[in-house]
Coordinates of C-alpha atoms and ligand atoms in Angstrom, one line a residue:
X1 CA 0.0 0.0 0.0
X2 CA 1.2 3.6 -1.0
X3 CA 1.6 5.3 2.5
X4 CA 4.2 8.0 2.1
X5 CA 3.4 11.6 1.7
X6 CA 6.8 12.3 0.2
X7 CA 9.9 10.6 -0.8
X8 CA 13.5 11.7 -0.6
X9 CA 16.7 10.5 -2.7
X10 CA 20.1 11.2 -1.5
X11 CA 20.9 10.6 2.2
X12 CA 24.0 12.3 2.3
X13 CA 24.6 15.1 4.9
X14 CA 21.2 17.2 4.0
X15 CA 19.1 14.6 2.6
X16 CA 19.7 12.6 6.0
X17 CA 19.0 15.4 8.3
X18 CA 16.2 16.4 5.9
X19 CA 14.0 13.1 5.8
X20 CA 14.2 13.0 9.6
X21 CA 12.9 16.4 10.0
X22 CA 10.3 15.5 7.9
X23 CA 9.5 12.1 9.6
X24 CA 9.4 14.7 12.9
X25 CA 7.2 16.7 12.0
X26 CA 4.5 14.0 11.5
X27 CA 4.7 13.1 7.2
X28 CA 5.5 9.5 6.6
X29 CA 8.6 9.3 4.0
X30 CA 10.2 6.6 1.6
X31 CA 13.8 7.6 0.7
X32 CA 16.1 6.1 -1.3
X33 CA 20.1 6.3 -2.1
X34 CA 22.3 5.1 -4.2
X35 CA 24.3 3.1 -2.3
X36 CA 21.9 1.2 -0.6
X37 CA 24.3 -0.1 2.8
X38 CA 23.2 4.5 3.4
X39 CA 19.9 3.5 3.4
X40 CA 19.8 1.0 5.5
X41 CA 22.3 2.2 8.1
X42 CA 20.3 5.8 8.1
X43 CA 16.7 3.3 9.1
X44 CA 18.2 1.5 11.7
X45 CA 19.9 4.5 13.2
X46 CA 16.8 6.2 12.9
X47 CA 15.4 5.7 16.3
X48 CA 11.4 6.6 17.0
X49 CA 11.5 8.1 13.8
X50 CA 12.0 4.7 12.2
X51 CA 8.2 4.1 12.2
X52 CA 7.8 6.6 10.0
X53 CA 10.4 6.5 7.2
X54 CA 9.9 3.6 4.4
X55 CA 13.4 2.8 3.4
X56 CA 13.7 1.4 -0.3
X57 CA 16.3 -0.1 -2.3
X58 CA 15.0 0.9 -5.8
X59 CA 13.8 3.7 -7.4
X60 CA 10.6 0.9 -8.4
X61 CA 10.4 0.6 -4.7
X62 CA 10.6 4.0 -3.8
X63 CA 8.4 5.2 -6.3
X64 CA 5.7 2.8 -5.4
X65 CA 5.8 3.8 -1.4
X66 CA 4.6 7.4 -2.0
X67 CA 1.1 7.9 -2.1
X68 CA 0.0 10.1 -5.7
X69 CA 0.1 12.7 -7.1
X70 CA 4.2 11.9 -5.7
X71 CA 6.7 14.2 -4.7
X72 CA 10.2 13.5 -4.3
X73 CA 13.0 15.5 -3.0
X74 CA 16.2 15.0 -4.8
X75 CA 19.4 15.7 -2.3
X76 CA 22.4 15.2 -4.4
X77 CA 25.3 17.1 -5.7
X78 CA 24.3 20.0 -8.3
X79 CA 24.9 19.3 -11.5
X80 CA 24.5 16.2 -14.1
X81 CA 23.6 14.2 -11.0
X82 CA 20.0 15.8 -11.2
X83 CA 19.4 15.3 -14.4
X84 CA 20.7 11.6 -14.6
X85 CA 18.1 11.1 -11.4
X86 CA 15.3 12.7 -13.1
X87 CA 15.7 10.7 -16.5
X88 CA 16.0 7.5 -14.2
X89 CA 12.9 8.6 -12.1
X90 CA 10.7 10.1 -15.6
X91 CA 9.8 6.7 -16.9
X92 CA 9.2 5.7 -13.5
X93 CA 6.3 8.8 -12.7
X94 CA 2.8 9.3 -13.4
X95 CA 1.3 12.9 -14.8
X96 CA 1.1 15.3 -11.8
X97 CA 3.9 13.7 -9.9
X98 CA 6.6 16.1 -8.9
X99 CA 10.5 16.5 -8.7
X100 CA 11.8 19.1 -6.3
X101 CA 15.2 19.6 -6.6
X102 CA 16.5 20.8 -3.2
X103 CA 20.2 21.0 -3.5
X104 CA 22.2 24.2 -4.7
X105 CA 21.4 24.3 -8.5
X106 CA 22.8 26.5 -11.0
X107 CA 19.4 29.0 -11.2
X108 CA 19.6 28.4 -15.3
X109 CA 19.8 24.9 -14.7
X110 CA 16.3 25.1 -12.6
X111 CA 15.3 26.8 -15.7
X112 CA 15.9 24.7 -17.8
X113 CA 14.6 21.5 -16.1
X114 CA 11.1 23.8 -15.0
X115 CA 10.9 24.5 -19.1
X116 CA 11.3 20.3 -19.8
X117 CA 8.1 20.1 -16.9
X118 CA 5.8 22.1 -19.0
X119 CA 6.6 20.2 -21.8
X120 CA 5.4 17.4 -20.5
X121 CA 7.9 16.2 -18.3
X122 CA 7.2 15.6 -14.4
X123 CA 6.3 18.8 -12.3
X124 CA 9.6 20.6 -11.2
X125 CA 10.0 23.0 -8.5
X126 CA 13.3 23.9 -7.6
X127 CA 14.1 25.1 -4.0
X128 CA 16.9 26.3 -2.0
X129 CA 17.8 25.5 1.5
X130 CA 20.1 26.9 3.7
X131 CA 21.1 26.1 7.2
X132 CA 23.4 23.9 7.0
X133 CA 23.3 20.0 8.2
X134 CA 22.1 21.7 11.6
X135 CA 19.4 23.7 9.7
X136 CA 18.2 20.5 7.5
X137 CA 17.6 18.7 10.5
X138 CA 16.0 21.3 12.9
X139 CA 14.6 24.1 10.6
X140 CA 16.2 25.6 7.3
X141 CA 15.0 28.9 5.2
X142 CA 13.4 27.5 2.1
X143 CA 13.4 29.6 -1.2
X144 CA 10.9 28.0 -3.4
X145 CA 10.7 28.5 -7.1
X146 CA 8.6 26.8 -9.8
X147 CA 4.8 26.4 -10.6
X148 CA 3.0 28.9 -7.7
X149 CA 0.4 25.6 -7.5
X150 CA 3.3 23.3 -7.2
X151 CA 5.0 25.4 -4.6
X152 CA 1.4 25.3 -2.8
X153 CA 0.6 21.6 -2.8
X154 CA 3.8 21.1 -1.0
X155 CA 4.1 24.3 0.9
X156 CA 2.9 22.8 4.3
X157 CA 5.5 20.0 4.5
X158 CA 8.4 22.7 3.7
X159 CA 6.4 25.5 6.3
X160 CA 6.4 22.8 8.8
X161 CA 10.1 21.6 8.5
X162 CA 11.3 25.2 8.3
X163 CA 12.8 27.5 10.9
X164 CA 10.6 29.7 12.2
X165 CA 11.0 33.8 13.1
X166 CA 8.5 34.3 15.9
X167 CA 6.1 31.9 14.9
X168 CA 6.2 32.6 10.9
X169 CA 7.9 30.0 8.5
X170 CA 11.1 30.9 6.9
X171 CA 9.8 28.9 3.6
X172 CA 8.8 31.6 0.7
X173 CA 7.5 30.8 -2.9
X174 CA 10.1 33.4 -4.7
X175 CA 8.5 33.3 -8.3
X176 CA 8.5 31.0 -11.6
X177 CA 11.5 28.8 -12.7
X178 CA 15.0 28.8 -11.3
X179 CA 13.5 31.6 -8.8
X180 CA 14.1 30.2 -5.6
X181 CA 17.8 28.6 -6.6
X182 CA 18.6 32.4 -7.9
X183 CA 17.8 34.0 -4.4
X184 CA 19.4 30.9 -3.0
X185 CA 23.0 31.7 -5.1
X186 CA 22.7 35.1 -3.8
X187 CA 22.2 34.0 -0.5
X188 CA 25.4 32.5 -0.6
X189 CA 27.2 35.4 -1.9
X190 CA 26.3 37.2 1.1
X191 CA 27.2 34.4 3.0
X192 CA 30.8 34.2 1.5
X193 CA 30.8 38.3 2.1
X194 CA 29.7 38.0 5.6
X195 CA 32.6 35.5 6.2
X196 CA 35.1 37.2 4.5
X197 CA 34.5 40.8 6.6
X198 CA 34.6 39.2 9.5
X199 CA 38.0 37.3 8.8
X200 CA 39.2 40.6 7.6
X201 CA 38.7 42.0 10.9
X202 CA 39.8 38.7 12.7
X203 CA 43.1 39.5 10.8
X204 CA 43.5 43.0 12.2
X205 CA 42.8 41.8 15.6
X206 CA 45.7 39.0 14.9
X207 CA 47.8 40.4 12.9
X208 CA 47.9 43.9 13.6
X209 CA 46.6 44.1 17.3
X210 CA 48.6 40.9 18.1
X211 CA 45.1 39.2 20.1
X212 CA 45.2 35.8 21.1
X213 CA 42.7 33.7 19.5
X214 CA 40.9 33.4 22.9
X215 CA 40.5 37.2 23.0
X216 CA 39.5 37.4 19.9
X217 CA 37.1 34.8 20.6
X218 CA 35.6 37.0 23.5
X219 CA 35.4 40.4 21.1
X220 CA 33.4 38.0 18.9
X221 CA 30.9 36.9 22.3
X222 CA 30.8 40.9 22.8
X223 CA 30.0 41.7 19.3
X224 CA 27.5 39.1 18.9
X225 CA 25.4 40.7 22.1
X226 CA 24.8 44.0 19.8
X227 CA 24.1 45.0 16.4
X228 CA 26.6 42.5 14.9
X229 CA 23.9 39.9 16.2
X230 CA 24.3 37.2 14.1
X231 CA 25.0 33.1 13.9
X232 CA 28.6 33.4 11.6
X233 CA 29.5 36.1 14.3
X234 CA 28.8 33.3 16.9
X235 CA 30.0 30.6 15.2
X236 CA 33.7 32.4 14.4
X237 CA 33.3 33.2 18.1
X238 CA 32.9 29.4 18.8
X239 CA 35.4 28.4 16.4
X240 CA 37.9 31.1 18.0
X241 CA 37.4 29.6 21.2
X242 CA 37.9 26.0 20.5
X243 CA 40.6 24.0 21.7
X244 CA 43.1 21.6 19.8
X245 CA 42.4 18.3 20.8
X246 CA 45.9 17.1 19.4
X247 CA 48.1 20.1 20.2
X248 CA 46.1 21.7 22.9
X249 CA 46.6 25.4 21.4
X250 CA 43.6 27.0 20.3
X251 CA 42.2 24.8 17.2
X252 CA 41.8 28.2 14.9
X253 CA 45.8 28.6 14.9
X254 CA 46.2 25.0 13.1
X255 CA 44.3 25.4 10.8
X256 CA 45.3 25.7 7.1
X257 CA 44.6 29.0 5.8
X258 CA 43.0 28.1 2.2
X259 CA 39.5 28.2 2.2
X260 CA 37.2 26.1 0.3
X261 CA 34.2 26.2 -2.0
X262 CA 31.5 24.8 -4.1
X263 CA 30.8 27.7 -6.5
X264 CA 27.5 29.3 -5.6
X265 CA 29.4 32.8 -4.7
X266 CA 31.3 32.4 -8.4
X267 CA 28.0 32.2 -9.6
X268 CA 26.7 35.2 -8.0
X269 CA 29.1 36.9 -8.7
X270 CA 29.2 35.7 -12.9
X271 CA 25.1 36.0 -12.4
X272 CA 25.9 39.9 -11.3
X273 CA 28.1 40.5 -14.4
X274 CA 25.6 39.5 -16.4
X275 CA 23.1 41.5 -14.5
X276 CA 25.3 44.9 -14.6
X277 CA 24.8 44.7 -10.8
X278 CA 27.4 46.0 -8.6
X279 CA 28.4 43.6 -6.3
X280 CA 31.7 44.7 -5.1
X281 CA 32.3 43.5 -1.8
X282 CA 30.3 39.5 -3.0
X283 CA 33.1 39.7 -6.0
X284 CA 35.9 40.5 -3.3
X285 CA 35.6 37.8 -1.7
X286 CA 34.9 35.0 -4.1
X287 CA 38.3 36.5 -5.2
X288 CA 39.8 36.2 -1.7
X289 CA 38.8 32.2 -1.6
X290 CA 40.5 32.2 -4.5
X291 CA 43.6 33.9 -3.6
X292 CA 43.6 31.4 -0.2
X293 CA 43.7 28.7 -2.5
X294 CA 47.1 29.7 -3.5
X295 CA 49.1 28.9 -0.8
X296 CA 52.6 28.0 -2.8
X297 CA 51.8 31.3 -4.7
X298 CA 51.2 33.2 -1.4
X299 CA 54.4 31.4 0.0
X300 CA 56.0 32.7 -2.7
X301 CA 55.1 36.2 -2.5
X302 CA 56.3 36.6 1.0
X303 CA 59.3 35.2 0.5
X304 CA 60.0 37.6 -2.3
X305 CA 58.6 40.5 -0.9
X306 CA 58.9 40.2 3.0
X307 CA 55.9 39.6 5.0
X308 CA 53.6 42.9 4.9
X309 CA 54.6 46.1 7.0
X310 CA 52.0 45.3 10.0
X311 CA 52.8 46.7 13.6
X312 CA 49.7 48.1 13.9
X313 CA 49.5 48.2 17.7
X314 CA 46.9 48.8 19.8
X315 CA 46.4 52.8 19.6
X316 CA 45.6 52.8 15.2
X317 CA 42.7 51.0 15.6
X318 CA 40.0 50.1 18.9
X319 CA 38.3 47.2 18.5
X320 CA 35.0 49.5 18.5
X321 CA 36.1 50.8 15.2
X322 CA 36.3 47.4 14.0
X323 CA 33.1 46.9 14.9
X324 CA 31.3 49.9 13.5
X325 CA 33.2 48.9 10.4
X326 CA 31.9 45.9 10.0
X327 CA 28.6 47.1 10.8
X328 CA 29.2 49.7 8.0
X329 CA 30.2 47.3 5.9
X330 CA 27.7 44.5 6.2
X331 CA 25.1 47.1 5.0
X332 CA 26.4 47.7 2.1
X333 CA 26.8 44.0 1.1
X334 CA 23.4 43.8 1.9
X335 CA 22.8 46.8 -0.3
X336 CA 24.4 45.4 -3.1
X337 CA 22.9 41.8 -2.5
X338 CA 19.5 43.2 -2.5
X339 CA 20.0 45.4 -5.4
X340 CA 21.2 42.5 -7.7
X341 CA 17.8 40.2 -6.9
X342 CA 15.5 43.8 -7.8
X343 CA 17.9 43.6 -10.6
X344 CA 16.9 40.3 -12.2
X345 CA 13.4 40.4 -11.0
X346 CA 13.5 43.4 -13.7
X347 CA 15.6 41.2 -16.2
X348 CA 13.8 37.8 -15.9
X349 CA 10.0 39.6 -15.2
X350 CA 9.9 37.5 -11.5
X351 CA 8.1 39.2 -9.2
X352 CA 10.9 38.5 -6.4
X353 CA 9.5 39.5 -3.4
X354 CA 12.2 41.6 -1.7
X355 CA 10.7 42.6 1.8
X356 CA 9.9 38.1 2.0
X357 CA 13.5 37.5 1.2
X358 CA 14.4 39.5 3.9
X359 CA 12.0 37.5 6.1
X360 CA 12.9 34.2 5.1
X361 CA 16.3 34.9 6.0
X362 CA 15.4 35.9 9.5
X363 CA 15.9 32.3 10.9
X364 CA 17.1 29.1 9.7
X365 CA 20.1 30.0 7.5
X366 CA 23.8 31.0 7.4
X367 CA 23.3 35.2 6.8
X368 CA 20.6 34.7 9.8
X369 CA 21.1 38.1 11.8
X370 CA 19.4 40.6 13.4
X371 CA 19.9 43.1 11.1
X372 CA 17.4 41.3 8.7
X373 CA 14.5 42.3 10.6
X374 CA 15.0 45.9 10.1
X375 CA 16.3 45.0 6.1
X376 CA 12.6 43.5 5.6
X377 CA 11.0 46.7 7.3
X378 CA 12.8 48.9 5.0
X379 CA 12.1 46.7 1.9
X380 CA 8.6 46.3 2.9
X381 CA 8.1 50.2 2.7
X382 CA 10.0 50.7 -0.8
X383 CA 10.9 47.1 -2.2
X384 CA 13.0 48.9 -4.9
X385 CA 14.8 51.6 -3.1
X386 CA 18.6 50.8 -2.6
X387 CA 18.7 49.8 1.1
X388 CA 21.4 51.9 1.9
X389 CA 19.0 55.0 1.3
X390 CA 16.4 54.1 3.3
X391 CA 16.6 56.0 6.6
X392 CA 16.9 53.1 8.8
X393 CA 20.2 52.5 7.3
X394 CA 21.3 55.6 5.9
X395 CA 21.1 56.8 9.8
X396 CA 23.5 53.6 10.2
X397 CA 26.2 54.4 7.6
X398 CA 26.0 57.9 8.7
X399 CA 27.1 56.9 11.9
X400 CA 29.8 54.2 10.7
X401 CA 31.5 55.3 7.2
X402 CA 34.0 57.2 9.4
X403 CA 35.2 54.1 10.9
X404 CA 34.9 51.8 8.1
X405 CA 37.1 54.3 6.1
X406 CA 39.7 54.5 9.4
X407 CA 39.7 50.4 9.4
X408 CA 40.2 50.8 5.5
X409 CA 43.2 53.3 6.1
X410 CA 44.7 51.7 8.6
X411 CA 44.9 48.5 7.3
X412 CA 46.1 49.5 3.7
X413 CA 49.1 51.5 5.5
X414 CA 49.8 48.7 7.6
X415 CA 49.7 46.3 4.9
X416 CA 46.7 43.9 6.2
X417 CA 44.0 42.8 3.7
X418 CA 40.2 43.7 3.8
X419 CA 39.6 43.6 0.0
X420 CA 36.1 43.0 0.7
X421 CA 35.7 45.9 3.3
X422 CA 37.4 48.1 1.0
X423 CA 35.4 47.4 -1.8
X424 CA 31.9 48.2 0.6
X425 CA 33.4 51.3 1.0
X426 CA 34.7 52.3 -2.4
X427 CA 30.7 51.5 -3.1
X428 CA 29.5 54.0 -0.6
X429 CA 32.3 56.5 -1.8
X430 CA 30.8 55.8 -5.3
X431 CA 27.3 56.1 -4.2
X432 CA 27.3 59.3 -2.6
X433 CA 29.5 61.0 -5.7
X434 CA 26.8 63.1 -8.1
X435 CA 29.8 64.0 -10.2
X436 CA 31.5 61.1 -10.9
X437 CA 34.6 60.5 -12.9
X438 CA 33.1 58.8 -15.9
X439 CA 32.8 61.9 -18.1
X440 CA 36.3 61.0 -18.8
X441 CA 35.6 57.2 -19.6
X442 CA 33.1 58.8 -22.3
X443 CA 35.6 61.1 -23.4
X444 CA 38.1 58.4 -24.0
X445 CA 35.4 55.8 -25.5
X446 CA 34.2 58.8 -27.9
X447 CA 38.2 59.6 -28.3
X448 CA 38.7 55.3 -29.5
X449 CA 35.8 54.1 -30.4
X450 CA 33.5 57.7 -31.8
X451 CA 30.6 56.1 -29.2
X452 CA 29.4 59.5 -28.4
X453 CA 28.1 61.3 -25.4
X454 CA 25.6 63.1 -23.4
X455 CA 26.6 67.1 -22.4
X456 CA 25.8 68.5 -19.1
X457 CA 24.1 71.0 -21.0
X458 CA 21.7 69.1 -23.0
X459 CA 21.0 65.4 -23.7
X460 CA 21.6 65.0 -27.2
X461 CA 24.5 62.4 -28.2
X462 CA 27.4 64.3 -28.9
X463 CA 31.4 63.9 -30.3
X464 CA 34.5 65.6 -29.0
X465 CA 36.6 67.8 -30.9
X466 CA 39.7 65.1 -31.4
X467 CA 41.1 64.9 -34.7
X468 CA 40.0 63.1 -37.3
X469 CA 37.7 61.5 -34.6
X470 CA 35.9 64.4 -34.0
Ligands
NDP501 P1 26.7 14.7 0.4 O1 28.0 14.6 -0.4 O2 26.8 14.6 1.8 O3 25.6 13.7 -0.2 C1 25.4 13.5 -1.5 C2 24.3 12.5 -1.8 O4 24.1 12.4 -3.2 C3 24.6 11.1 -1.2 O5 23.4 10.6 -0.8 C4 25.1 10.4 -2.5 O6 24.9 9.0 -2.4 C5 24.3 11.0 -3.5 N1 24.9 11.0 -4.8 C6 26.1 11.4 -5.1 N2 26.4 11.2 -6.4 C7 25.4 10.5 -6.9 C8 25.1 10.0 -8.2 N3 25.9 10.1 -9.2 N4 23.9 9.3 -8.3 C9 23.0 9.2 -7.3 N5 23.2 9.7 -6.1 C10 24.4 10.4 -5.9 O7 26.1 16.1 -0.1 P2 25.2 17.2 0.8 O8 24.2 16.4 1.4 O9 26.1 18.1 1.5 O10 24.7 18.1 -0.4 C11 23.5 17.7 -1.2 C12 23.0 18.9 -2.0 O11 22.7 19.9 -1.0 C13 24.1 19.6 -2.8 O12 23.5 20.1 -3.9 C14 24.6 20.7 -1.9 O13 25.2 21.7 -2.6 C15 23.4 21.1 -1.2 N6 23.5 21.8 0.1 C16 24.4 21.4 1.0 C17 24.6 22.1 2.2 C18 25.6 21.6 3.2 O14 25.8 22.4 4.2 N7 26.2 20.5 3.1 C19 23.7 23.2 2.5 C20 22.7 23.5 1.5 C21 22.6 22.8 0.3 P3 26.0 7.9 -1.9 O15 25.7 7.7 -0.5 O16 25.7 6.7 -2.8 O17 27.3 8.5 -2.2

């Protein structure tokens, strides 16, 4: 007999934690993975929860535990792995079942695969979920994009499994197609911005200030009780304060500085390109994963060019400078975040629903911080106003710039690295400039290339008097 309300393939880290928070919250699930010793070792080691997951060892099986119309969550890597699963899983489907791909797709993938739906193929919906192994199991924010009646047939099994912000589910339909993985990517460029200020800042407090990884680890506790309210600014407090179980030392200080990723920031930031939508400080530091990868290269540098100035001491910089500056900072990687999803809501005609994204970000995932709460507000009253203009955070970066451009200064003298803080600044610097410097790039494109330009005095393409370009 068909008992399950939904299926699940994968049960690697997410899927795992996924099918048990499912199970938990009450909706009987048959899952399925390739390799089927998973399967069987994730049912035994399911406990009370056992009752209510069908384990299967084909895709037959699997297919014939869920009651129809099916839907089944793929949890697998991003890629051709999804498509091989949903040929394999096509044949198997009857019209009105459903595919939801719940793993970190390429957005034009999603796109693609929701165009092969409504040609006949299964229902697709294509969601994101953040949060983490931690987050799968005990809540994640879900972005949802597809079909809106899709999203709604399975929206209270994702509410119920999400994280919650004060009662309300931090599971969103975002709009048609690859919508959800899109906010999704961007979600992750934040995240890889977020990380990459606050290791900046770690860096001055190490390098510069000469802290201890334990008293950076308290700055972290400090900052964490006030604006800077946010789970990567506990976690790096956690991971500051961690000990080595081999050595003893503090675990932070043994650990090789070349930082890993999967690609979702890279395609935030290519997806931005594309978009003409300045994302300075999510660029930064996709580049500065990418310089930490090059250790020999790094190794290299230093031994050619001497390790950088530093000797910052205490007096350049308080650690309350720091911390307006990554206040300062974090705004304006919010603003630019923000600005790039209004930015392809225009391009792709989704109606992305800025103030919700916001929301669903509350609680649940990795950028989860207090600062969203007031983001939404401001969004909810002008969805397509920079964020940085709106009073609420215009008050903010009034108060801050000053220290972010001190942080800035003092770092670059002392030779200490915040390529992304440096770019969140050069943005505001740019933003608050009515007379900018690009009269001179049209000069010089007009000069090379006789591409014309608008006067001060009247807006009427016009050339410049060079030569025989003129
Ligand atoms: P894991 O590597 O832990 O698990 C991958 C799963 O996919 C396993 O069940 C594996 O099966 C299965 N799989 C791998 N290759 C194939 C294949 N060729 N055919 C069939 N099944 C296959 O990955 P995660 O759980 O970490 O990630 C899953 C998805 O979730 C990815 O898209 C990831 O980007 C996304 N994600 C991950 C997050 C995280 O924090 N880890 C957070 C948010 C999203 P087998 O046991 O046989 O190897």
């Amino acid at each position: 007999m068909s008992q399950a309300e939904i299926g699940l393939i994968g049960l690697g880290t997410m899927g795992a934690m996924l099918a048990l928070n499912i199970a938990e919250k009450g909706f009987p699930i048959a899952v399925w993975n390739r390799t089927v010793a998973t399967t069987r070792a994730f049912h035994e080691n399911a406990g009370d929860l056992a009752a209510r997951i069908t384990p299967t060892e084909t895709l037959q099986a699997l297919v014939a535990a869920i009651k129809p119309p099916r839907a089944i969550i793929l949890m697998v890597p991003a890629g051709p792995v999804v498509d091989d699963e949903i040929a394999a899983l096509t044949p198997l489907l009857s019209p009105g079942d459903m595919i939801i791909d719940a793993g970190n797709a390429n957005f034009h993938d999603t796109d693609r695969r929701a165009a092969d739906a409504a040609k006949g193929g299964p229902r697709f919906l294509g969601i994101g979920v953040s949060g983490g192994e931690e987050g799968a199991r005990h809540g994640p924010s879900i972005m949802g994009g597809g079909e809106r009646a899709d999203w709604d047939r399975v929206a209270h099994i994702l509410e119920a499994i999400s994280a919650k912000y004060e009662g309300t589910p931090c599971a969103t339909y975002m709009g048609p197609g690859g919508a959800g993985h899109f906010v999704k990517a961007v979600h992750n460029g934040i995240e890889y911005a977020d990380m990459q200020m606050i290791a900046e800042v770690y860096g001055v407090m190490r390098d510069g200030m000469g802290l201890s990884a334990a008293e950076i680890a308290e700055v972290f506790q400090g900052w964490n009780a006030g604006p800077l309210q946010s789970y990567l600014i506990e976690i790096s407090g956690e991971v500051a304060a961690a000990t080595d179980p081999i050595g003893g030392g503090p675990i932070l200080d043994m650990i090789l500085d070349r930082a890993g990723q999967k690609g979702t920031g890279r395609w935030t930031a290519i997806e931005a390109q594309h978009l003409a939508a300045p994302i300075t400080v999510i660029e930064a530091a996709v580049a500065a994963r990418n310089i930490s990868a090059r250790l020999p290269e790094r190794q290299a540098g230093q031994a050619l060019f001497g390790a950088a100035p530093v000797g910052l001491g205490t007096g350049a910089l308080s650690i309350d400078t720091l911390e307006q500056a990554l206040i300062c900072g974090k705004i304006l990687c919010y603003a630019q975040g923000f600005a790039m999803i209004s930015a392809a809501a225009a391009a792709f005609d989704w109606p992305l629903p800025l103030p919700d994204i916001a929301r669903v970000w509350r609680e649940g995932c990795i950028i989860r911080s207090a600062m969203l709460n007031d983001m939404a507000t401001a969004l909810t009253d002008h969805p397509d106003r920079n964020l940085m203009l709106a009073p609420a955070f215009a008050d903010r970066l009034m108060a801050t710039h000053v220290a972010l451009r001190n942080a800035v200064a003092a770092a670059a003298v002392h030779g200490l690295p915040m390529p992304a803080l440096s770019a969140g600044l050069a943005y505001f610097d740019m933003m608050r400039t009515a007379r900018s410097t690009a009269n001179l790039i049209q000069g010089q494109r007009d000069f090379f290339g006789a591409h014309g330009f608008d006067r001060l005095d009247g807006a009427d393409s016009h050339h410049g008097p060079w030569g025989s370009h003129g």
